CSV table of C-alpha atoms (C1' of nucleotides) in Angstrom, one decimal:
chain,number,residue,atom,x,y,z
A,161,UNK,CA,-15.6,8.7,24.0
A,162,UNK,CA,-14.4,7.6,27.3
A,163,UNK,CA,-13.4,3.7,28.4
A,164,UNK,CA,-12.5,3.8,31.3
A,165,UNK,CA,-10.5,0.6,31.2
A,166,UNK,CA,-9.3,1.4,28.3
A,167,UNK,CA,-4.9,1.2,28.9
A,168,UNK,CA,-2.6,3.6,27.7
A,169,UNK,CA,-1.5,1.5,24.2
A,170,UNK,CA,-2.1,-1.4,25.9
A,171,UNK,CA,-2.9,-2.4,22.5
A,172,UNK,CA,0.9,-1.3,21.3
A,173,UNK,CA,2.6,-3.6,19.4
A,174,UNK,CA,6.1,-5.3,19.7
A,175,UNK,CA,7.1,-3.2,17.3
A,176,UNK,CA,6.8,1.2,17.7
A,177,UNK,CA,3.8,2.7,17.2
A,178,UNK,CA,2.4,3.4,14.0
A,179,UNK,CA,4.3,6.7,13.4
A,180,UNK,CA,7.5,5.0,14.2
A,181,UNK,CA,8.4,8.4,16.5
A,182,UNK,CA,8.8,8.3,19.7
A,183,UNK,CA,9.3,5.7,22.1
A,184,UNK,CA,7.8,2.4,22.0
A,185,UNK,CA,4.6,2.7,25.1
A,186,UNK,CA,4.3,0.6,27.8
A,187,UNK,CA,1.8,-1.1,28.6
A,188,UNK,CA,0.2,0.3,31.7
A,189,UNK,CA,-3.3,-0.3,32.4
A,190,UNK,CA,-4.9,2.8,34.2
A,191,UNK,CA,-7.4,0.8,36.7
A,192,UNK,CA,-6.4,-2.3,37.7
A,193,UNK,CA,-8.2,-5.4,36.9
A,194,UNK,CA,-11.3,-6.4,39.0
A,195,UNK,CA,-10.5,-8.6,41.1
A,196,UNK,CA,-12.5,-11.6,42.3
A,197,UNK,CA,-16.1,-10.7,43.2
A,198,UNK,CA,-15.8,-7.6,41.1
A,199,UNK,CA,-18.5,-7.0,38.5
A,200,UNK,CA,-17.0,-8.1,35.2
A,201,UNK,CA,-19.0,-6.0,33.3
A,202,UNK,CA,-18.4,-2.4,32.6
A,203,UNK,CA,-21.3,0.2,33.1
A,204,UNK,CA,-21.8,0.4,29.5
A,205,UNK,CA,-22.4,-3.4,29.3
A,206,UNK,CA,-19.5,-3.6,27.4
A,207,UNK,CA,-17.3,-6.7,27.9
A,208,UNK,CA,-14.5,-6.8,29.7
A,209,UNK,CA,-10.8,-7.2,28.2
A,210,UNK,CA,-9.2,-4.5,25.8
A,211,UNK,CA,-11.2,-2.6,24.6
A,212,UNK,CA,-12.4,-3.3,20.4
A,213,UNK,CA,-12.0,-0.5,18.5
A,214,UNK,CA,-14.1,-0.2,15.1
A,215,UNK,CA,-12.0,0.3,12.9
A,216,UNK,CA,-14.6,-0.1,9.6
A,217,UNK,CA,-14.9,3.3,8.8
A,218,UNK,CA,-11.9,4.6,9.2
A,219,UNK,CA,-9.3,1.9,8.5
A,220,UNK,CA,-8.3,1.0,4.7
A,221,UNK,CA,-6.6,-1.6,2.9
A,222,UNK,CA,-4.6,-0.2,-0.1
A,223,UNK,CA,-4.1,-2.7,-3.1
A,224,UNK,CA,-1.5,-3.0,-6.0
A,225,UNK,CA,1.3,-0.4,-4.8
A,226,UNK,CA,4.1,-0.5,-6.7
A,227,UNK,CA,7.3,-2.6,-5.2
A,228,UNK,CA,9.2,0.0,-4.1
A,229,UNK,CA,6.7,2.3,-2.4
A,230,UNK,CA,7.9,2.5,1.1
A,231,UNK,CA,5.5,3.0,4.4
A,232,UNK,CA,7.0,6.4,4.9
A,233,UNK,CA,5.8,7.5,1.2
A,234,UNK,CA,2.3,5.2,1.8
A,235,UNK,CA,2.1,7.4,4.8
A,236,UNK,CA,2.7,10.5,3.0
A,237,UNK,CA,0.5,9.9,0.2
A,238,UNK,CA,-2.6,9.3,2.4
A,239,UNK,CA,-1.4,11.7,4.9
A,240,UNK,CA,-2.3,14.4,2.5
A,241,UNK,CA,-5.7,14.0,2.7
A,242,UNK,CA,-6.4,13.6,6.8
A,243,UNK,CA,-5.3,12.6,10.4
A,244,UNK,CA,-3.8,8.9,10.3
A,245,UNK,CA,-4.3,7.3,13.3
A,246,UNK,CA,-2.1,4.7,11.9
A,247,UNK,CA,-0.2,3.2,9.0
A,248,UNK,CA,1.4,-0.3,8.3
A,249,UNK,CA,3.0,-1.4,4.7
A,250,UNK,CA,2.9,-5.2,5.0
A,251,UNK,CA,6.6,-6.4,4.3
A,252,UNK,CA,8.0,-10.3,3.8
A,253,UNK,CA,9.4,-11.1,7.3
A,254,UNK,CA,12.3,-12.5,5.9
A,255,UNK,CA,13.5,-10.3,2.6
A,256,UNK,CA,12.0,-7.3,4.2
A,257,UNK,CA,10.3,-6.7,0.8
A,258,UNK,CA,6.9,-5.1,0.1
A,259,UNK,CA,4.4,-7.6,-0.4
A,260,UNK,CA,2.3,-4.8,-2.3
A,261,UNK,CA,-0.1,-3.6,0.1
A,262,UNK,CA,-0.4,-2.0,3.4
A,263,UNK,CA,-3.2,-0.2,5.7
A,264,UNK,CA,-3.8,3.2,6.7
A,265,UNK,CA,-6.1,4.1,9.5
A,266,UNK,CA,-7.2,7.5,9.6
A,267,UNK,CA,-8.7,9.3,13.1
A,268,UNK,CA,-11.6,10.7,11.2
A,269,UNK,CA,-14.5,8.3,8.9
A,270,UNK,CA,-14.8,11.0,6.4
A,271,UNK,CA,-11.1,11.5,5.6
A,272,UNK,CA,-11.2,7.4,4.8
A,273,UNK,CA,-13.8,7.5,2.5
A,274,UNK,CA,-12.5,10.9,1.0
A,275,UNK,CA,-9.2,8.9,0.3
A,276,UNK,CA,-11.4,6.4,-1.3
A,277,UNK,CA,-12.9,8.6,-3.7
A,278,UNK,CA,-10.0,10.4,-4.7
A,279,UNK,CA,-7.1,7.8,-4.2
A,280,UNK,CA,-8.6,4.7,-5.7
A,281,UNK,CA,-7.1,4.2,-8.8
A,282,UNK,CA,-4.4,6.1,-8.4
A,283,UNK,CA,-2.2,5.2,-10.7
A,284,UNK,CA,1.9,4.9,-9.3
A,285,UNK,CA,4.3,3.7,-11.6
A,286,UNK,CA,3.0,0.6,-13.0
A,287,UNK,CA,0.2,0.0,-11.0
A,288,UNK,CA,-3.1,1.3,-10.2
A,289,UNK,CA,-3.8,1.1,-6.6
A,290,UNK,CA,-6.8,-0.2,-5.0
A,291,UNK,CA,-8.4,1.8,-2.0
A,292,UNK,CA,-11.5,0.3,-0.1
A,293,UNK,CA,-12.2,-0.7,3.4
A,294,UNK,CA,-10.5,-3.1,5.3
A,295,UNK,CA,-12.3,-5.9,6.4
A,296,UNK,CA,-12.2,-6.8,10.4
A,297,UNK,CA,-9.1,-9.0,10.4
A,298,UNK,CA,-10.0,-12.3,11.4
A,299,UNK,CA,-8.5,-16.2,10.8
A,300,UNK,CA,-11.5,-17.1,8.8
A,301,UNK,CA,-10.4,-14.5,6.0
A,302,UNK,CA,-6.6,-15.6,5.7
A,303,UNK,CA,-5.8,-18.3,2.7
A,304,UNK,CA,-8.9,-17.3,0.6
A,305,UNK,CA,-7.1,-17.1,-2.4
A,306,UNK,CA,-7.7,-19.7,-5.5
A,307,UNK,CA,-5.2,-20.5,-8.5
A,308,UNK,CA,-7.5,-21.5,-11.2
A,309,UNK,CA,-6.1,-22.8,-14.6
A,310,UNK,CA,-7.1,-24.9,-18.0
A,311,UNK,CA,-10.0,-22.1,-18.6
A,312,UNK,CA,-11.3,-21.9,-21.9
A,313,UNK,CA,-9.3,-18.6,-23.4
A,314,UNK,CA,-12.6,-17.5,-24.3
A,315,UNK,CA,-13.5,-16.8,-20.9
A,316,UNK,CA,-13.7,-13.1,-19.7
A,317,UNK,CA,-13.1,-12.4,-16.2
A,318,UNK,CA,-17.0,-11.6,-15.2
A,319,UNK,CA,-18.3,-15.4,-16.8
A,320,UNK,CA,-15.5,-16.7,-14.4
A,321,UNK,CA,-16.9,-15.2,-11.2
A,322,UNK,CA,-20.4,-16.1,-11.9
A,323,UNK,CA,-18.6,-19.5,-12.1
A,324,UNK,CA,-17.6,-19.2,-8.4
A,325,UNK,CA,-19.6,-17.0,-7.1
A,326,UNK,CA,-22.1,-19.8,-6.1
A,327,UNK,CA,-19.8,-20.2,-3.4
A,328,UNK,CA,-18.6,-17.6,-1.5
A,329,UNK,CA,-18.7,-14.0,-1.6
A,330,UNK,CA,-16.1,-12.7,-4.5
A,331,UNK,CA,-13.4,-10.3,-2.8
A,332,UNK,CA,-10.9,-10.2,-6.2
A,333,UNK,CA,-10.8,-12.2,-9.2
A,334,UNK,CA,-8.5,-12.0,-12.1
A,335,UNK,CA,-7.4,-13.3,-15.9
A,336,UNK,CA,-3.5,-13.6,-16.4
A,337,UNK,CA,-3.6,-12.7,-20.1
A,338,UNK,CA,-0.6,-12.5,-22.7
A,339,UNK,CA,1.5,-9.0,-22.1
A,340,UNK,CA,1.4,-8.4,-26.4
A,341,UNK,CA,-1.4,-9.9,-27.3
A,342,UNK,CA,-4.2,-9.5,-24.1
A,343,UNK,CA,-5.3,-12.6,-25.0
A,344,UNK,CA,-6.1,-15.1,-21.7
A,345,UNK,CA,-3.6,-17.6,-20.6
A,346,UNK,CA,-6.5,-19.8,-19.3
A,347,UNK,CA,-5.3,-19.0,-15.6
A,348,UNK,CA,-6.5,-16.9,-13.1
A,349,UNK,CA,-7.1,-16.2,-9.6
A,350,UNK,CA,-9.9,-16.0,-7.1
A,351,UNK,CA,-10.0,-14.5,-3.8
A,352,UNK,CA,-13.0,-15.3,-1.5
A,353,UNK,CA,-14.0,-13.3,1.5
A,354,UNK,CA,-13.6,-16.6,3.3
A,355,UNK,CA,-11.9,-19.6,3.3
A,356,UNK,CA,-14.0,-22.0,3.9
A,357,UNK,CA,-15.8,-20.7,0.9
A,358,UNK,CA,-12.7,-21.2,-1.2
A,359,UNK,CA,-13.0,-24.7,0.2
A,360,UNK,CA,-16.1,-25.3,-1.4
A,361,UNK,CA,-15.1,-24.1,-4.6
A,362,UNK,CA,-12.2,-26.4,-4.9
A,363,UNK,CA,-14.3,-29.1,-3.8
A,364,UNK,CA,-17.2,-28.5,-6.1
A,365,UNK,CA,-14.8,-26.7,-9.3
A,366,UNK,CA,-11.8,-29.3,-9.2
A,367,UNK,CA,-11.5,-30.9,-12.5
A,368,UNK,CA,-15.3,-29.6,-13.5
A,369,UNK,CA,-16.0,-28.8,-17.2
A,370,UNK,CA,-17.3,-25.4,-17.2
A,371,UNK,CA,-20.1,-25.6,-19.8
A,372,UNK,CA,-19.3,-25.9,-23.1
A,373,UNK,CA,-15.5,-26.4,-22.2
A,374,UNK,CA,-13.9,-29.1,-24.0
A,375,UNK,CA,-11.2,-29.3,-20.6
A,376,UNK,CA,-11.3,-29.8,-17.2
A,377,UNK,CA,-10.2,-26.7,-14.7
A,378,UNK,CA,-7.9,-26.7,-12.2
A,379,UNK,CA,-8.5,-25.1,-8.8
A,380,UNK,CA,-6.2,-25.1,-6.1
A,381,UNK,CA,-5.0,-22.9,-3.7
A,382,UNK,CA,-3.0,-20.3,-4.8
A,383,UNK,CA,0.4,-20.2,-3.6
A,384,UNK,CA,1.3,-18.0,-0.7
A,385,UNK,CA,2.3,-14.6,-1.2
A,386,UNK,CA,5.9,-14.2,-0.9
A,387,UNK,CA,6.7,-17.7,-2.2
A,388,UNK,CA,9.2,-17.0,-4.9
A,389,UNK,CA,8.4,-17.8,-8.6
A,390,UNK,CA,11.3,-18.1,-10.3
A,391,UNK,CA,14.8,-16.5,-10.8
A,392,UNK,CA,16.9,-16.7,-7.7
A,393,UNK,CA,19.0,-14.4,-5.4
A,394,UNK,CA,18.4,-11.0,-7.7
A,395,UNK,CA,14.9,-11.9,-7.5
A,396,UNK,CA,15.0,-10.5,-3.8
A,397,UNK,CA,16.3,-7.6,-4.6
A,398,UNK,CA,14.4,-5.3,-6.9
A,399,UNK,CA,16.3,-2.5,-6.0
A,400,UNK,CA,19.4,-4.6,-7.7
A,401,UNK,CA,17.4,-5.3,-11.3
A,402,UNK,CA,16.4,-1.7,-11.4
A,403,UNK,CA,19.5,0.1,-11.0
A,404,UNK,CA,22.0,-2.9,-12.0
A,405,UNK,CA,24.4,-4.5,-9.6
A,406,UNK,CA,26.8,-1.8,-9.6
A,407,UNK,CA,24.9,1.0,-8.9
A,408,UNK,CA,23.7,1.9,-5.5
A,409,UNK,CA,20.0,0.7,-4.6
A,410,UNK,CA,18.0,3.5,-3.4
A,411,UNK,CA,19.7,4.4,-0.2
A,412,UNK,CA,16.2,3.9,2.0
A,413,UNK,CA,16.0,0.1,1.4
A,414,UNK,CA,20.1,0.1,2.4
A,415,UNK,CA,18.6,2.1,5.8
A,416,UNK,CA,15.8,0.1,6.3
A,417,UNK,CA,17.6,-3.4,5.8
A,418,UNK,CA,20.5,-1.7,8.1
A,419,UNK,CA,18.0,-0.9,10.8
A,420,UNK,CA,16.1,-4.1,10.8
A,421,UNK,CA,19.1,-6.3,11.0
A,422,UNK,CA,20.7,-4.1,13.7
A,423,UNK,CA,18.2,-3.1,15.9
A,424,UNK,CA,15.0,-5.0,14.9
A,425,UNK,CA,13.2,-1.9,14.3
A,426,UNK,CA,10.0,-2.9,11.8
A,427,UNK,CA,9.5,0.5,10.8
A,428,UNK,CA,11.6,2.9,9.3
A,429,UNK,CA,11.4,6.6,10.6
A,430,UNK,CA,14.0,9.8,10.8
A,431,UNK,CA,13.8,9.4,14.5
A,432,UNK,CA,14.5,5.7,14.1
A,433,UNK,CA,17.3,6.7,12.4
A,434,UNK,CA,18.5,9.4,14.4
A,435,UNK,CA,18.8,7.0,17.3
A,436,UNK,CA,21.3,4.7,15.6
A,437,UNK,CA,24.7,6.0,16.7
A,438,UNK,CA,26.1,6.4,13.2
A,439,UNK,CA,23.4,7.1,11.2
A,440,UNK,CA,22.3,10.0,12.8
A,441,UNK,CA,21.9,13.2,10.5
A,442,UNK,CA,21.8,11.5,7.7
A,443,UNK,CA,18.1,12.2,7.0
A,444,UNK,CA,17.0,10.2,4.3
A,445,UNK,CA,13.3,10.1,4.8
A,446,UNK,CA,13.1,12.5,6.7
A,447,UNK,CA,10.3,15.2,5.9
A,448,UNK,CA,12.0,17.4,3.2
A,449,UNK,CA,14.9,15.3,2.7
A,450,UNK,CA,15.5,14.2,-1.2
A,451,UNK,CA,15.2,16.3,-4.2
A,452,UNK,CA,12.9,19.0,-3.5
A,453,UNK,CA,11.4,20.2,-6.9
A,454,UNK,CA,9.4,23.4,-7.5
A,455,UNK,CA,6.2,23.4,-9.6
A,456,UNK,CA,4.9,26.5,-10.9
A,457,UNK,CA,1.8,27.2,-12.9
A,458,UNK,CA,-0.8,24.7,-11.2
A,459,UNK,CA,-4.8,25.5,-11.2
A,460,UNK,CA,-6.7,27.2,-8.2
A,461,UNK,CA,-8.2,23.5,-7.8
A,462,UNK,CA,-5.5,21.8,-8.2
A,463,UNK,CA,-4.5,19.4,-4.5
A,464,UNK,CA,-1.9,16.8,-3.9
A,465,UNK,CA,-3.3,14.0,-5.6
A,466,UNK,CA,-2.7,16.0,-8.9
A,467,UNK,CA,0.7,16.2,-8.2
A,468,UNK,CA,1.3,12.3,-7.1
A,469,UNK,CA,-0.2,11.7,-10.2
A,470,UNK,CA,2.5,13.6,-12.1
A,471,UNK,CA,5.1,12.8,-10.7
A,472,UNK,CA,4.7,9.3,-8.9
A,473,UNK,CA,5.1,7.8,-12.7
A,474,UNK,CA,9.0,8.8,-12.3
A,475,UNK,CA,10.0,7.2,-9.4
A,476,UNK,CA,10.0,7.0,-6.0
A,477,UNK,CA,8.1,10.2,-4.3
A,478,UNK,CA,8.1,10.7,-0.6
A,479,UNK,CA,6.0,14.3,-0.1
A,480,UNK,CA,3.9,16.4,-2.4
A,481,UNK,CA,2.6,20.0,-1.1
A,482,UNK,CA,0.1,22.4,-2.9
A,483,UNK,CA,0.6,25.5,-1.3
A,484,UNK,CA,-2.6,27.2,-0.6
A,485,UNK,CA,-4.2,30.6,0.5
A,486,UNK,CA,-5.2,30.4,3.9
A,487,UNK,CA,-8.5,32.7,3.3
A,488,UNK,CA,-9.6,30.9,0.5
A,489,UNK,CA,-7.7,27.4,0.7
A,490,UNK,CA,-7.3,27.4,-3.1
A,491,UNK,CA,-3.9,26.3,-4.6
A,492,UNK,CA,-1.7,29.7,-5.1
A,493,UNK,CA,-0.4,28.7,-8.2
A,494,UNK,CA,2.9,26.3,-7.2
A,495,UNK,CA,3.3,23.4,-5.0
A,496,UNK,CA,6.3,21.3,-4.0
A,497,UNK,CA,7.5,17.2,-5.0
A,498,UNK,CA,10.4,15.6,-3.3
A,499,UNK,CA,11.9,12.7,-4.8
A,500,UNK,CA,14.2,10.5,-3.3
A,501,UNK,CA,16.8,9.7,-6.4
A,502,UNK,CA,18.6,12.3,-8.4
A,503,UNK,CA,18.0,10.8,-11.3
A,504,UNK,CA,14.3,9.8,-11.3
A,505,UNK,CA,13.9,13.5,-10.2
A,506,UNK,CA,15.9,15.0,-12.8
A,507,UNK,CA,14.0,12.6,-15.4
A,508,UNK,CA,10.5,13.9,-14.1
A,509,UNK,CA,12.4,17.5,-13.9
A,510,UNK,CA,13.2,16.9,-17.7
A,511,UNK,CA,9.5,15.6,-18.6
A,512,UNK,CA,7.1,17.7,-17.0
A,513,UNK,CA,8.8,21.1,-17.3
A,514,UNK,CA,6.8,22.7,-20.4
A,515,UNK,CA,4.3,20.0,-19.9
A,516,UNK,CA,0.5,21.0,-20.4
A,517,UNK,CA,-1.8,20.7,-18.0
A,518,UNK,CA,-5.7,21.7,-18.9
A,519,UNK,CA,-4.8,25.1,-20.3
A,520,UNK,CA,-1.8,25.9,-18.3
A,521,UNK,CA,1.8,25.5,-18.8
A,522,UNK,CA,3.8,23.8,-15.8
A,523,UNK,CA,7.4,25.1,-14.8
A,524,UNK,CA,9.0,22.8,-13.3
A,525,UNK,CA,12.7,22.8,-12.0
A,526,UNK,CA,14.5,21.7,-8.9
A,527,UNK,CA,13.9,24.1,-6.0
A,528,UNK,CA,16.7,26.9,-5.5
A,529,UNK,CA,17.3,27.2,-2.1
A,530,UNK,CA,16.5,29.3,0.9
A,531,UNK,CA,17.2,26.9,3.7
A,532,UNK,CA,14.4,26.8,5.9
A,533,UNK,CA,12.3,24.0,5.5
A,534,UNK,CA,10.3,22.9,8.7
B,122,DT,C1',0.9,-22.9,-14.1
B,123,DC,C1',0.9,-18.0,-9.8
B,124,DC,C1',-2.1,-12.2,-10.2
B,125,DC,C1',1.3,-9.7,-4.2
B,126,DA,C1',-6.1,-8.6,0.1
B,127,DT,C1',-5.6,-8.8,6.6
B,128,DT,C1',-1.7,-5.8,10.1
DNA sequence: TCCCATT
């Protein structure tokens, strides 16, 4: 497809481009705007202005990644199963933190919904990611979320979105329950497709009896992510409760803090980091850069997401490889993890070797070197 | 009283 006023990344950002290599484009339009008495519309009928890509079939949003999932290891991940077009992890502007979720854009509609069906759910760490298409981002959609509290404890999540569901469209909904005991705090969240249906459910919900409840409910607005809910300074860094405040963070965050503050760059990338005078070689991040480990004994079938599986439960993973046979393009037995901290490596090293997978036996150990990685 | 869903 061919716009003819589309401009070369006119649509770039402040920030560089979604790989983060290279440098950032300039805006430079490739006809110049009509001038006056100049036919406004294009010979497709199409408005005029920068061009609107659609982005629905190929553009995801990816729920619930765990906190210290980087966009380098987002991009990874999905990388494995197509093209991306582009990737964001959405970050607090002011801590620099993950705020959980991110986008991936793909080039190709098929690889999207392929990394729906075998991506969603994932589970990483802690979590259990969500992956499903991202809505058109609009204003209308922002500040759709609901706090919701006083609910009877006897309330399961499904009778408390036929609650709301009267008005809006239900994006999310969910029951805080007790961490030992599962049992319901009474609070919970609601996220509507649009705010002004979130509105109406404060308006209509607010101090309502739901029937047969002997209290009133609360529904406000939910506070906005980012807002801090207790504990102070450690609270924004994660990196400090994990490893304790004398042991060094995960050197990436240290990068990516470094590189922000000195140079305002929003996205970390090897190249990024090659151009800081200093920093330059030191490669963390960069394809093949961690704690390679070798992985013997997987299943003709077996792809990537098998491996993020197994090994994304130990720690931070940047790059999983199945190496395959080109005729065939089944798995030749052994595939490659990289890890970005020695010790989560060692301790996935540690678990899996011996481990049993279907009716096969894993080796796994650190790879022995022969020097020529790509 | 707060689960990280709109770049």
């Amino acid at each position: 497809m061919v716009t003819i006023l589309s401009t070369v990344e006119a649509q770039a950002p402040s920030t560089p481009g979604p790989s983060g290599c290279g440098p950032v484009p300039v805006a430079v339009p490739v006809v110049a705007v009509p001038g006056p008495g100049v036919a406004a519309a294009l010979p497709n009928g199409a408005p005029p202005g920068p061009p609107m890509a659609d982005d629905s079939k190929t553009n995801l949003i990816v729920n619930y990644l765990p906190q210290s999932m980087s966009q380098e290891e987002l991009r990874s991940l999905f990388g494995s199963l197509g093209d991306i077009e582009s990737c964001k992890l959405v970050r607090d502007k002011v801590t620099g933190q993950s705020l959980g979720y991110g986008f991936v854009n793909y080039v190709e509609a098929g690889d999207a919904d392929k990394a729906i069906s075998t991506l969603n759910g994932l589970k990483l760490q802690t979590k259990t990611i969500k992956v499903s298409y991202a809505r058109p981002s609009s204003a209308s959609i922002r500040d759709a979320n609901l706090y919701v509290s006083g609910l009877p404890k006897a309330m399961g999540q499904k009778e408390m979105e036929q609650l709301f569901s009267q008005y809006g469209r239900i994006i999310t909904s969910r029951i805080l329950v007790d961490q030992v005991t599962g049992v319901s705090r009474g609070v919970g969240f609601i996220r509507f497709d649009k705010r002004v249906e979130a509105e109406e459910a404060v308006r209509g919900l607010h101090g309502q009896k739901p029937l047969g409840a002997a209290e009133p409910i609360t529904v406000k607005f939910a506070n906005s992510p980012g807002q801090k809910s207790g504990g102070a300074l450690l609270s924004l860094c994660p990196s400090a409760r994990r490893y304790g405040a004398l042991h060094h963070p995960p050197q990436r965050f240290r990068l990516d803090n470094l590189l922000n503050v000195a140079y305002g760059v929003k996205r970390f990338s090897p190249l990024a980091i090659e151009a800081v005078p200093g920093l330059a070689g030191v490669g963390l991040g960069a394809p093949g850069a961690g704690w390679c480990i070798f992985v013997y004994n997987l299943a003709p079938e077996a792809d990537e997401s098998v491996l993020w599986q197994l090994f994304g439960p130990f720690g931070a993973v940047t790059n999983v490889k199945v190496i395959r046979d080109f005729a065939t393009n089944k798995c030749k037995g052994f595939g490659f993890v990289t890890m970005t901290n020695y010790e989560e490596a060692a301790m996935a090293i540690a678990s899996l070797n011996g481990y049993r997978l279907g009716d096969r036996v894993l080796q796994v150990s650190f790879k022995t070197s022969k020097q020529h990685k790509a």
